[in-house]
Amino acid sequence: MKVRTRFAPSPTGYLHIGSVRTALYAWLYARHHGGEYFLRIEDTDRERSTQEAVDAIIHGLDWLGLTADAPPIFQTQRFDRYREIIDRLLASGHAYRCYCTREELDAMRAEAQARGEKPRYDGRCRAGGRERADVAPTVRFKTPLEGETVVDDLVKGRIVFDNAELDDLVIARSDGTPTYNFTVVVDDMDMRITHVIRGDDHVNNTPRQINIFRALGAEPPAYAHLPMIHGPDGTKLSKRHGAVNVLEYRQMGYLPSAMLNYLARLGWSHGDQEIFTLDELIRLFDLDRVSRSAASFDPMKLLWVNQQHILRTPTAELVPLLAEQLERRGLDPADGPPLERTVEALRERSQTMAEMAERAHCYYQEFEAFDEKAAEKHLVPAAREVLEALKAALAAVPDWSEKPLEDAVAGVAERLGLKLGKVAQPLRVAVTGQAASPGIGTTLVLVGRERTLARIDRALGRIAG
RNA sequence: GCUCCCUUCGUCUAGCGGUCUAGGACGCCGCCCUCUCAAGGCGGAAACACGAGUUCGAGUCUCGUAGGGAGCGCCA
């Protein structure tokens, strides 16, 4: 049977990084097994669902390349179908109308808790005979009173639930709208989902859903419950831990391939391998290598993975990303060296594309001010002679490219009897404003002849002033 | 409270009864390379939650304990 998986978020906010991992695993599992993956928007809670959230989910998944094999399915467009199934369950005696009021239910729960039991519905309307005109009834599913429901979870192993622990859950509200545990079953059944891959906060819902499948005469799918992702401090991952919205990572200059790599590796492993291409993930991913315990999100490691991907991604693919970051900063990519050169020069010293853009700033626009620490250390009176000599030597270089420029700088050092560092550093600070940059020859090429000479004057001015 | 799940370096993990004086990676520290910063190379500190079993032998199996998490809605 062909594998069919789905990702089923509810559109109540931005796309959370934990949700993305769930989507990724469902997507990878389908791709790995040559199956299909679908997106289903669970928007039955009309109070909390928003169009912005739907857009955020779709944009986020799109950015990451987690594309579905069909247009998204919206639950709000399937109310007729849910109604139909509810009627079927009612007719077959698998469900019944409940006339209990909220007050009655609250009291019931309070009593159960007082007795030290799990708060649950006691089934008082199950036998019928409690119809009343002043209460719009809900519809409850008749959970089997005895027996066990077994979940052979693909990640957690066998989990056995006593049906007696489960109560009769509401499947239709008093206004007739269906509830979560019910719509999930109808949709997974209709979509012919073979593998439900979701967060392990859903394990306790699973026996209820399996019972509904059975009542409908349908075969339940296989289940795989993924452990949660915690923050670095071990608590639930939240905004306190930094960005949890995937789209923010795009802004921060992370590569989709790196996000996917990091997230895949968070809770899954393939021996000692850390860096994976998307193709490798598809080829190697499977649920039997998924860890059973919760993992902590580590922004530092994400940064490293991103850097590794920047190192491995072809320059041509990085160029538009750098352009985007430069433009976001109000810089004109045309007013400086070709972006290819900048990427080549900075790729191994940038952990994000945002950082690369920061470092590239001085190649596309005059820098505001010298880094004070760097200037104090290198733009000292003793550097005056060095910069004068450099200016003359560089101005005389006919071919403004790396090798001749390096030779010119080395020549100045030799003539003045100084170590290269004593010459290159003042020059570096003079032309970039910073103490760190690519190799001096490369840096000079990036800055360009005109700006280099002008900036040496600027530095000399500072020393004099 | 009840039900379910989880527990190897700070973090992500390898380990599927003996090859474990527990391996890799991030981070941290040191060294090398070096015009700076990186990248890269080399080295170091750092973990089997605890207690009983089973077994010739347990990080690996079983049961407890402790700790953590999830769920217990006319939310999803």
Coordinates of C-alpha atoms (C1' of nucleotides) in Angstrom, one line a residue:
Chain A
M1 CA 0.0 0.0 0.0
K2 CA 1.3 3.4 -0.9
V3 CA 2.3 5.6 2.1
R4 CA 0.1 8.7 2.6
T5 CA 1.0 11.1 5.4
R6 CA -0.3 14.5 6.4
F7 CA 0.6 17.5 8.4
A8 CA -2.4 19.0 10.2
P9 CA -1.8 22.3 11.9
S10 CA -4.4 24.5 13.3
P11 CA -4.1 28.1 12.1
T12 CA -3.9 30.0 15.3
G13 CA -0.6 31.7 15.1
Y14 CA 2.7 31.6 13.3
L15 CA 4.3 28.3 12.2
H16 CA 6.2 27.0 15.2
I17 CA 9.5 25.4 14.8
G18 CA 8.3 22.3 16.6
S19 CA 5.4 22.0 14.1
V20 CA 7.9 22.3 11.3
R21 CA 9.8 19.3 12.5
T22 CA 6.6 17.3 12.6
A23 CA 5.8 18.4 9.0
L24 CA 9.3 17.5 8.0
Y25 CA 9.2 14.0 9.4
A26 CA 5.8 13.4 7.8
W27 CA 7.1 14.7 4.5
L28 CA 10.4 12.8 4.7
Y29 CA 8.6 9.6 5.5
A30 CA 6.3 9.9 2.5
R31 CA 9.2 10.9 0.2
H32 CA 11.4 8.1 1.5
H33 CA 8.8 5.5 0.9
G34 CA 7.7 6.9 -2.4
G35 CA 4.4 7.9 -1.0
E36 CA 2.4 11.1 -0.8
Y37 CA 2.2 13.9 1.7
F38 CA -0.7 16.3 2.3
L39 CA -1.5 19.5 4.2
R40 CA -4.7 19.8 6.2
I41 CA -5.7 23.0 7.9
E42 CA -7.6 22.2 11.1
D43 CA -9.6 25.4 11.3
T44 CA -12.8 24.2 13.1
D45 CA -12.1 26.5 16.0
R46 CA -13.4 29.6 14.3
E47 CA -12.7 31.8 17.3
R48 CA -9.0 31.3 17.1
S49 CA -8.3 30.5 13.4
T50 CA -7.2 33.4 11.2
Q51 CA -6.3 33.8 7.6
E52 CA -3.0 35.4 8.5
A53 CA -2.1 32.2 10.3
V54 CA -3.1 30.1 7.3
D55 CA -0.8 32.3 5.1
A56 CA 2.0 32.0 7.6
I57 CA 1.8 28.2 7.6
I58 CA 1.8 28.0 3.8
H59 CA 4.6 30.6 3.4
G60 CA 6.7 28.8 6.0
L61 CA 6.3 25.4 4.4
D62 CA 6.8 26.9 1.0
W63 CA 10.1 28.5 2.1
L64 CA 11.4 25.2 3.4
G65 CA 10.3 23.4 0.3
L66 CA 8.0 21.0 2.2
T67 CA 5.5 20.9 -0.6
A68 CA 2.3 18.8 -0.5
D69 CA 1.0 16.5 -3.2
A70 CA -2.4 18.2 -3.4
P71 CA -3.9 21.6 -2.5
P72 CA -4.5 22.0 1.3
I73 CA -7.7 20.6 2.7
F74 CA -9.6 22.9 5.0
Q75 CA -11.8 21.3 7.6
T76 CA -14.3 24.2 7.6
Q77 CA -15.2 23.1 4.0
R78 CA -16.1 19.6 5.1
F79 CA -18.9 20.3 7.6
D80 CA -21.5 18.5 5.5
R81 CA -19.4 15.4 5.5
Y82 CA -18.9 15.5 9.3
R83 CA -22.6 16.0 9.7
E84 CA -23.2 12.9 7.6
I85 CA -20.9 10.8 9.6
I86 CA -22.3 12.0 12.9
D87 CA -25.8 11.0 11.7
R88 CA -24.4 7.6 10.7
L89 CA -22.9 7.1 14.2
L90 CA -26.2 8.2 15.8
A91 CA -28.2 5.8 13.6
S92 CA -25.9 2.9 14.3
G93 CA -26.0 3.4 18.0
H94 CA -22.3 4.4 18.3
A95 CA -23.2 7.8 19.5
Y96 CA -25.9 9.5 21.4
R97 CA -27.2 12.9 22.3
C98 CA -26.2 14.4 25.7
Y99 CA -28.4 16.9 27.4
C100 CA -26.1 17.7 30.3
T101 CA -25.5 21.4 31.0
R102 CA -22.1 22.9 31.5
E103 CA -22.9 23.4 35.1
E104 CA -23.8 19.7 35.4
L105 CA -20.5 18.7 33.7
D106 CA -18.4 21.0 35.9
A107 CA -19.9 19.5 39.0
M108 CA -19.3 16.0 37.7
R109 CA -15.6 16.8 37.1
A110 CA -15.2 18.4 40.5
E111 CA -16.7 15.4 42.2
A112 CA -14.5 13.0 40.3
Q113 CA -11.4 15.0 41.3
A114 CA -12.5 15.1 44.9
R115 CA -12.7 11.3 44.8
G116 CA -9.1 11.3 43.5
E117 CA -10.3 10.1 40.1
K118 CA -9.6 11.4 36.6
P119 CA -12.2 14.0 35.7
R120 CA -14.4 12.4 33.2
Y121 CA -18.0 12.1 31.8
D122 CA -19.9 9.4 33.6
G123 CA -22.2 8.5 30.7
R124 CA -25.4 9.5 32.3
C125 CA -27.1 10.3 29.0
R126 CA -25.8 7.2 27.3
A127 CA -28.9 5.2 28.0
G128 CA -31.2 7.9 26.8
G129 CA -34.4 9.2 28.4
R130 CA -32.9 12.6 29.4
E131 CA -34.2 14.6 26.5
R132 CA -35.2 18.1 27.4
A133 CA -36.4 21.0 25.2
D134 CA -34.4 23.8 27.0
V135 CA -31.0 22.3 26.3
A136 CA -29.4 22.0 22.9
P137 CA -27.7 18.6 23.1
T138 CA -24.2 17.7 22.1
V139 CA -23.4 14.4 20.5
R140 CA -21.1 12.0 22.3
F141 CA -19.3 8.9 21.0
K142 CA -20.0 5.7 22.8
T143 CA -16.6 4.5 24.0
P144 CA -16.4 0.7 24.6
L145 CA -17.0 0.1 28.3
E146 CA -14.4 -2.6 28.6
G147 CA -11.5 -4.1 26.8
E148 CA -8.2 -2.6 25.7
T149 CA -7.1 -0.4 22.9
V150 CA -3.6 -1.1 21.7
V151 CA -1.5 1.4 19.8
D152 CA 1.6 -0.1 18.2
D153 CA 3.4 3.2 17.9
L154 CA 6.1 3.3 15.4
V155 CA 8.3 5.5 17.7
K156 CA 7.2 4.6 21.2
G157 CA 6.4 0.9 20.8
R158 CA 3.3 -0.8 22.1
I159 CA 1.1 1.3 24.3
V160 CA -2.0 -0.3 25.9
F161 CA -5.0 1.7 27.1
D162 CA -7.9 0.4 29.2
N163 CA -11.1 1.5 27.5
A164 CA -12.5 1.9 31.0
E165 CA -10.1 4.9 31.4
L166 CA -11.7 6.6 28.4
D167 CA -15.0 8.5 28.7
D168 CA -17.6 9.3 26.1
L169 CA -16.2 12.3 24.3
V170 CA -18.2 15.0 22.6
I171 CA -18.0 14.7 18.8
A172 CA -20.5 17.5 18.0
R173 CA -21.0 20.6 19.9
S174 CA -24.5 21.9 20.8
D175 CA -24.3 24.1 17.8
G176 CA -23.8 21.1 15.6
T177 CA -20.1 21.8 14.8
P178 CA -17.8 18.8 15.0
T179 CA -14.9 18.6 17.5
Y180 CA -11.2 17.7 17.0
N181 CA -11.0 14.0 17.8
F182 CA -13.8 13.3 15.5
T183 CA -12.8 15.4 12.5
V184 CA -9.3 14.0 12.6
V185 CA -10.7 10.5 12.2
V186 CA -13.1 11.4 9.4
D187 CA -10.4 13.2 7.5
D188 CA -7.7 10.7 8.0
M189 CA -10.2 8.1 6.9
D190 CA -11.3 10.0 3.8
M191 CA -7.8 11.0 2.9
R192 CA -6.8 7.4 3.2
I193 CA -3.9 8.4 5.5
T194 CA -1.7 5.4 6.2
H195 CA 0.7 6.9 8.8
V196 CA -0.3 9.5 11.3
I197 CA 2.9 11.3 12.3
R198 CA 2.3 13.9 15.0
G199 CA 3.5 15.3 18.3
D200 CA 3.4 13.0 21.3
D201 CA 1.0 15.4 23.0
H202 CA -1.6 13.4 21.0
V203 CA -0.8 9.9 22.4
N204 CA -3.7 10.1 24.8
N205 CA -6.1 11.0 22.0
T206 CA -5.1 8.0 20.0
P207 CA -7.2 5.2 21.6
R208 CA -10.3 7.4 21.3
Q209 CA -9.6 8.0 17.6
I210 CA -8.9 4.3 17.0
N211 CA -12.3 3.5 18.7
I212 CA -14.0 5.9 16.4
F213 CA -12.3 4.3 13.4
R214 CA -13.6 0.9 14.5
A215 CA -17.1 2.2 15.0
L216 CA -17.0 3.5 11.4
G217 CA -15.9 0.1 10.2
A218 CA -12.6 1.6 9.0
E219 CA -9.1 0.4 9.6
P220 CA -7.0 2.9 11.7
P221 CA -3.8 4.2 10.3
A222 CA -0.4 3.4 11.8
Y223 CA 0.7 6.0 14.4
A224 CA 4.1 7.6 15.1
H225 CA 4.3 10.0 18.0
L226 CA 7.2 12.3 18.0
P227 CA 8.7 13.6 21.3
M228 CA 8.3 17.3 22.0
I229 CA 11.0 19.9 21.5
H230 CA 12.1 21.8 24.6
G231 CA 13.9 25.0 25.0
P232 CA 17.6 25.0 25.9
D233 CA 16.6 25.1 29.6
G234 CA 14.4 22.0 29.2
T235 CA 11.1 23.8 29.5
K236 CA 8.5 24.0 26.7
L237 CA 10.0 25.8 23.7
S238 CA 8.7 29.3 23.6
K239 CA 9.5 32.9 22.6
R240 CA 11.6 33.2 25.7
H241 CA 14.1 31.0 24.0
G242 CA 14.4 33.2 20.9
A243 CA 12.7 32.8 17.6
V244 CA 10.1 30.0 17.4
N245 CA 8.5 31.3 14.2
V246 CA 10.3 29.7 11.2
L247 CA 9.8 32.8 9.0
E248 CA 12.0 34.7 11.5
Y249 CA 14.8 32.4 10.7
R250 CA 14.5 33.3 7.1
Q251 CA 15.0 37.0 8.1
M252 CA 17.9 36.0 10.2
G253 CA 19.7 34.5 7.2
Y254 CA 19.3 30.8 7.8
L255 CA 19.2 28.5 4.8
P256 CA 16.2 26.2 4.3
S257 CA 18.5 23.3 3.9
A258 CA 20.2 24.0 7.2
M259 CA 16.9 24.4 9.1
L260 CA 15.7 21.1 7.7
N261 CA 19.1 19.4 8.5
Y262 CA 19.1 20.7 12.0
L263 CA 15.4 19.8 12.7
A264 CA 15.8 16.4 11.1
R265 CA 18.8 15.7 13.3
L266 CA 16.9 16.9 16.4
G267 CA 15.4 13.6 17.4
W268 CA 16.6 11.4 14.6
S269 CA 20.1 10.2 13.7
H270 CA 22.0 8.3 11.2
G271 CA 25.2 7.1 12.9
D272 CA 27.6 9.9 13.4
Q273 CA 26.6 12.0 10.4
E274 CA 25.7 15.6 11.2
I275 CA 25.4 17.3 7.9
F276 CA 22.8 16.1 5.3
T277 CA 21.6 17.3 2.0
L278 CA 17.9 17.1 1.4
D279 CA 18.4 14.2 -0.9
E280 CA 20.3 12.4 1.8
L281 CA 17.6 13.0 4.3
I282 CA 15.0 11.6 2.0
R283 CA 17.2 8.6 1.3
L284 CA 18.1 7.9 4.9
F285 CA 15.2 9.0 7.0
D286 CA 13.0 6.5 8.6
L287 CA 10.9 6.3 11.8
D288 CA 12.9 3.5 13.4
R289 CA 15.7 5.9 14.0
V290 CA 13.6 8.5 15.7
S291 CA 14.4 9.0 19.4
R292 CA 11.7 8.4 22.0
S293 CA 12.7 11.2 24.4
A294 CA 12.2 14.9 24.1
A295 CA 15.0 17.0 22.7
S296 CA 16.2 20.5 23.5
F297 CA 16.5 23.1 20.8
D298 CA 20.1 24.4 20.6
P299 CA 20.4 27.7 18.7
M300 CA 24.2 27.4 18.8
K301 CA 24.2 24.1 17.0
L302 CA 21.7 25.4 14.5
L303 CA 24.1 28.3 13.8
W304 CA 26.9 25.8 13.1
V305 CA 24.7 23.7 10.9
N306 CA 23.8 26.8 8.9
Q307 CA 27.4 27.7 8.6
Q308 CA 28.2 24.3 7.3
H309 CA 25.5 24.6 4.7
I310 CA 26.7 28.0 3.6
L311 CA 30.1 26.5 3.1
R312 CA 28.6 23.7 0.9
T313 CA 26.0 25.6 -1.0
P314 CA 27.0 26.7 -4.5
T315 CA 27.8 30.4 -4.8
A316 CA 25.1 31.0 -7.4
E317 CA 22.5 30.0 -4.9
L318 CA 23.8 32.2 -2.2
V319 CA 24.0 35.3 -4.4
P320 CA 20.3 36.1 -4.4
L321 CA 20.1 35.5 -0.7
L322 CA 22.9 38.0 -0.1
A323 CA 21.3 40.5 -2.4
E324 CA 18.1 40.2 -0.4
Q325 CA 19.9 40.8 2.9
L326 CA 21.8 43.8 1.5
E327 CA 18.7 45.4 0.2
R328 CA 17.0 44.9 3.5
R329 CA 19.7 47.0 4.9
G330 CA 19.3 49.7 2.4
L331 CA 22.4 48.8 0.4
D332 CA 22.7 48.7 -3.4
P333 CA 24.3 45.4 -4.5
A334 CA 25.3 47.2 -7.7
D335 CA 27.4 49.8 -5.9
G336 CA 30.2 47.5 -5.1
P337 CA 32.0 44.3 -6.2
P338 CA 30.1 41.5 -8.0
L339 CA 28.1 39.5 -5.4
E340 CA 29.8 36.3 -6.4
R341 CA 33.2 37.6 -5.2
T342 CA 31.7 38.8 -2.0
V343 CA 30.1 35.5 -1.3
E344 CA 33.3 33.6 -2.1
A345 CA 35.2 35.9 0.2
L346 CA 32.8 35.8 3.1
R347 CA 31.2 32.3 3.0
E348 CA 33.7 30.8 5.3
R349 CA 33.4 33.5 7.9
S350 CA 29.6 33.9 8.1
Q351 CA 27.3 31.8 10.1
T352 CA 24.2 33.3 8.5
M353 CA 23.4 35.3 5.4
A354 CA 22.6 38.2 7.7
E355 CA 26.0 38.1 9.1
M356 CA 27.5 37.9 5.6
A357 CA 25.6 41.1 4.7
E358 CA 26.9 42.8 7.8
R359 CA 30.4 41.9 6.9
A360 CA 29.8 43.0 3.3
H361 CA 28.5 46.4 4.3
C362 CA 31.7 48.3 3.8
Y363 CA 32.1 47.0 0.3
Y364 CA 28.8 48.5 -0.9
Q365 CA 28.7 51.7 1.2
E366 CA 31.0 54.0 3.1
F367 CA 31.2 52.8 6.7
E368 CA 29.9 55.1 9.3
A369 CA 32.7 55.0 11.8
F370 CA 35.9 53.1 12.6
D371 CA 35.5 50.3 15.1
E372 CA 37.0 52.1 18.1
K373 CA 39.0 49.3 19.5
A374 CA 40.5 48.5 16.2
A375 CA 41.3 52.1 15.4
E376 CA 42.9 52.7 18.7
K377 CA 45.1 49.8 18.3
H378 CA 46.1 50.1 14.7
L379 CA 45.5 53.7 13.5
V380 CA 48.3 55.1 15.8
P381 CA 50.9 57.7 14.9
A382 CA 53.3 55.0 14.0
A383 CA 50.9 53.8 11.3
R384 CA 51.1 57.1 9.5
E385 CA 54.3 56.3 7.6
V386 CA 52.9 52.8 6.8
L387 CA 49.7 54.1 5.3
E388 CA 51.5 56.8 3.3
A389 CA 53.8 54.2 1.8
L390 CA 50.8 51.9 1.2
K391 CA 48.9 54.6 -0.5
A392 CA 51.7 55.3 -2.9
A393 CA 52.4 51.6 -3.5
L394 CA 48.7 50.7 -4.1
A395 CA 48.1 53.8 -6.3
A396 CA 50.8 52.5 -8.5
V397 CA 49.4 49.0 -8.9
P398 CA 48.3 48.7 -12.5
D399 CA 46.2 45.6 -12.1
W400 CA 43.8 45.9 -9.2
S401 CA 43.6 42.2 -8.4
E402 CA 44.4 40.0 -5.5
K403 CA 48.0 38.8 -6.3
P404 CA 49.5 42.2 -7.3
L405 CA 47.8 43.9 -4.4
E406 CA 49.2 41.4 -1.9
D407 CA 52.6 41.7 -3.4
A408 CA 52.4 45.5 -3.1
V409 CA 51.5 45.3 0.6
A410 CA 54.2 42.7 1.2
G411 CA 56.6 45.0 -0.6
V412 CA 55.8 47.9 1.7
A413 CA 56.4 45.7 4.7
E414 CA 59.7 44.6 3.4
R415 CA 60.9 48.1 2.6
L416 CA 59.9 49.4 6.0
G417 CA 61.4 46.3 7.7
L418 CA 58.1 45.4 9.3
K419 CA 56.3 42.2 9.7
L420 CA 53.3 41.8 7.4
G421 CA 50.9 42.1 10.3
K422 CA 52.1 45.5 11.1
V423 CA 51.3 46.7 7.7
A424 CA 48.2 44.7 6.8
Q425 CA 46.3 45.4 10.0
P426 CA 46.4 49.2 9.8
L427 CA 45.5 49.0 6.2
R428 CA 42.6 46.6 7.0
V429 CA 41.2 48.9 9.6
A430 CA 41.7 51.9 7.3
V431 CA 39.7 50.4 4.4
T432 CA 37.0 48.4 6.2
G433 CA 36.8 50.2 9.6
Q434 CA 37.1 46.8 11.2
A435 CA 39.9 44.6 12.6
A436 CA 38.6 41.5 10.8
S437 CA 38.1 40.9 7.1
P438 CA 39.1 38.4 4.4
G439 CA 42.8 38.2 3.3
I440 CA 44.2 41.7 2.7
G441 CA 44.4 41.2 -1.1
T442 CA 40.9 40.0 -1.3
T443 CA 39.7 42.8 0.9
L444 CA 41.3 45.4 -1.3
V445 CA 39.7 43.9 -4.4
L446 CA 36.3 44.0 -2.7
V447 CA 36.7 47.6 -1.5
G448 CA 37.9 48.7 -4.9
R449 CA 40.7 51.1 -6.0
E450 CA 38.8 54.3 -5.6
R451 CA 37.4 53.6 -2.2
T452 CA 40.7 52.1 -0.9
L453 CA 42.7 55.2 -1.7
A454 CA 40.0 57.5 -0.3
R455 CA 39.7 55.5 2.8
I456 CA 43.5 55.5 3.4
D457 CA 43.2 59.3 3.4
R458 CA 40.3 59.2 5.8
A459 CA 42.4 57.0 8.1
L460 CA 45.4 59.4 7.8
G461 CA 43.0 62.2 8.7
R462 CA 42.0 60.4 11.8
I463 CA 45.6 59.9 12.9
A464 CA 46.4 63.5 12.2
G465 CA 43.3 64.8 13.8
Chain B
rG1 C1' -5.1 13.4 41.8
rC2 C1' -5.6 9.8 37.7
rU3 C1' -3.8 7.8 32.8
rC4 C1' 0.2 7.6 29.3
rC5 C1' 5.2 8.7 27.9
rC6 C1' 10.5 9.7 28.8
rU7 C1' 15.7 9.3 31.5
rU8 C1' 23.9 8.1 28.1
rC9 C1' 28.7 14.3 28.5
rG10 C1' 25.7 21.3 29.5
rU11 C1' 23.1 20.1 24.5
rC12 C1' 22.0 16.7 20.0
rU13 C1' 23.1 11.7 19.8
rA14 C1' 26.0 6.4 18.8
rG15 C1' 25.3 2.1 21.6
rC16 C1' 20.3 -2.8 19.7
rG17 C1' 24.1 -8.6 26.6
rG18 C1' 30.5 -9.3 26.2
rU19 C1' 34.1 -5.4 20.8
rC20 C1' 32.4 0.3 26.5
rU21 C1' 38.9 1.9 30.5
rA22 C1' 31.1 4.4 26.6
rG23 C1' 32.1 6.8 20.3
rG24 C1' 30.7 11.3 17.2
rA25 C1' 28.9 16.4 16.9
rC26 C1' 27.7 21.5 19.0
rG27 C1' 29.6 24.5 22.8
rC28 C1' 34.0 25.2 26.1
rC29 C1' 39.6 25.1 26.8
rG30 C1' 44.7 24.4 24.7
rC31 C1' 47.9 23.8 20.4
rC32 C1' 49.0 24.1 15.0
rC33 C1' 48.2 27.0 10.5
rU34 C1' 48.2 32.5 10.0
rC35 C1' 48.3 39.6 7.7
rU36 C1' 43.1 39.9 11.0
rC37 C1' 38.7 37.0 11.5
rA38 C1' 37.2 32.6 10.1
rA39 C1' 37.6 27.8 7.9
rG40 C1' 40.6 23.6 8.6
rG41 C1' 43.9 20.1 11.6
rC42 C1' 45.4 18.1 16.4
rG43 C1' 44.5 17.4 21.6
rG44 C1' 41.7 18.1 26.4
rA45 C1' 37.8 18.5 30.3
rA46 C1' 32.8 16.5 30.2
rA47 C1' 27.7 11.3 30.6
rC48 C1' 25.3 5.5 31.3
rA49 C1' 19.5 9.3 37.3
rC50 C1' 19.2 5.7 41.6
rG51 C1' 18.1 0.8 43.7
rA52 C1' 17.0 -4.2 43.3
rG53 C1' 16.7 -8.3 40.2
rU54 C1' 17.7 -11.8 35.5
rU55 C1' 22.5 -13.4 33.6
rC56 C1' 28.9 -16.3 33.7
rG57 C1' 28.5 -11.1 32.1
rA58 C1' 24.0 -5.0 31.9
rG59 C1' 24.5 1.5 29.3
rU60 C1' 22.0 -2.5 26.8
rC61 C1' 16.5 -7.1 29.6
rU62 C1' 12.7 -6.9 34.1
rC63 C1' 10.6 -4.4 38.3
rG64 C1' 10.7 -0.5 41.7
rU65 C1' 12.2 4.7 43.2
rA66 C1' 13.2 9.6 42.0
rG67 C1' 13.0 13.3 38.4
rG68 C1' 10.9 15.4 33.9
rG69 C1' 6.9 15.7 30.2
rA70 C1' 2.0 15.0 28.0
rG71 C1' -3.2 14.3 28.5
rC72 C1' -7.6 14.4 31.5
rG73 C1' -12.6 20.8 27.4
rC74 C1' -19.0 21.7 23.7
rC75 C1' -9.4 23.8 22.1
rA76 C1' -6.7 21.6 18.5

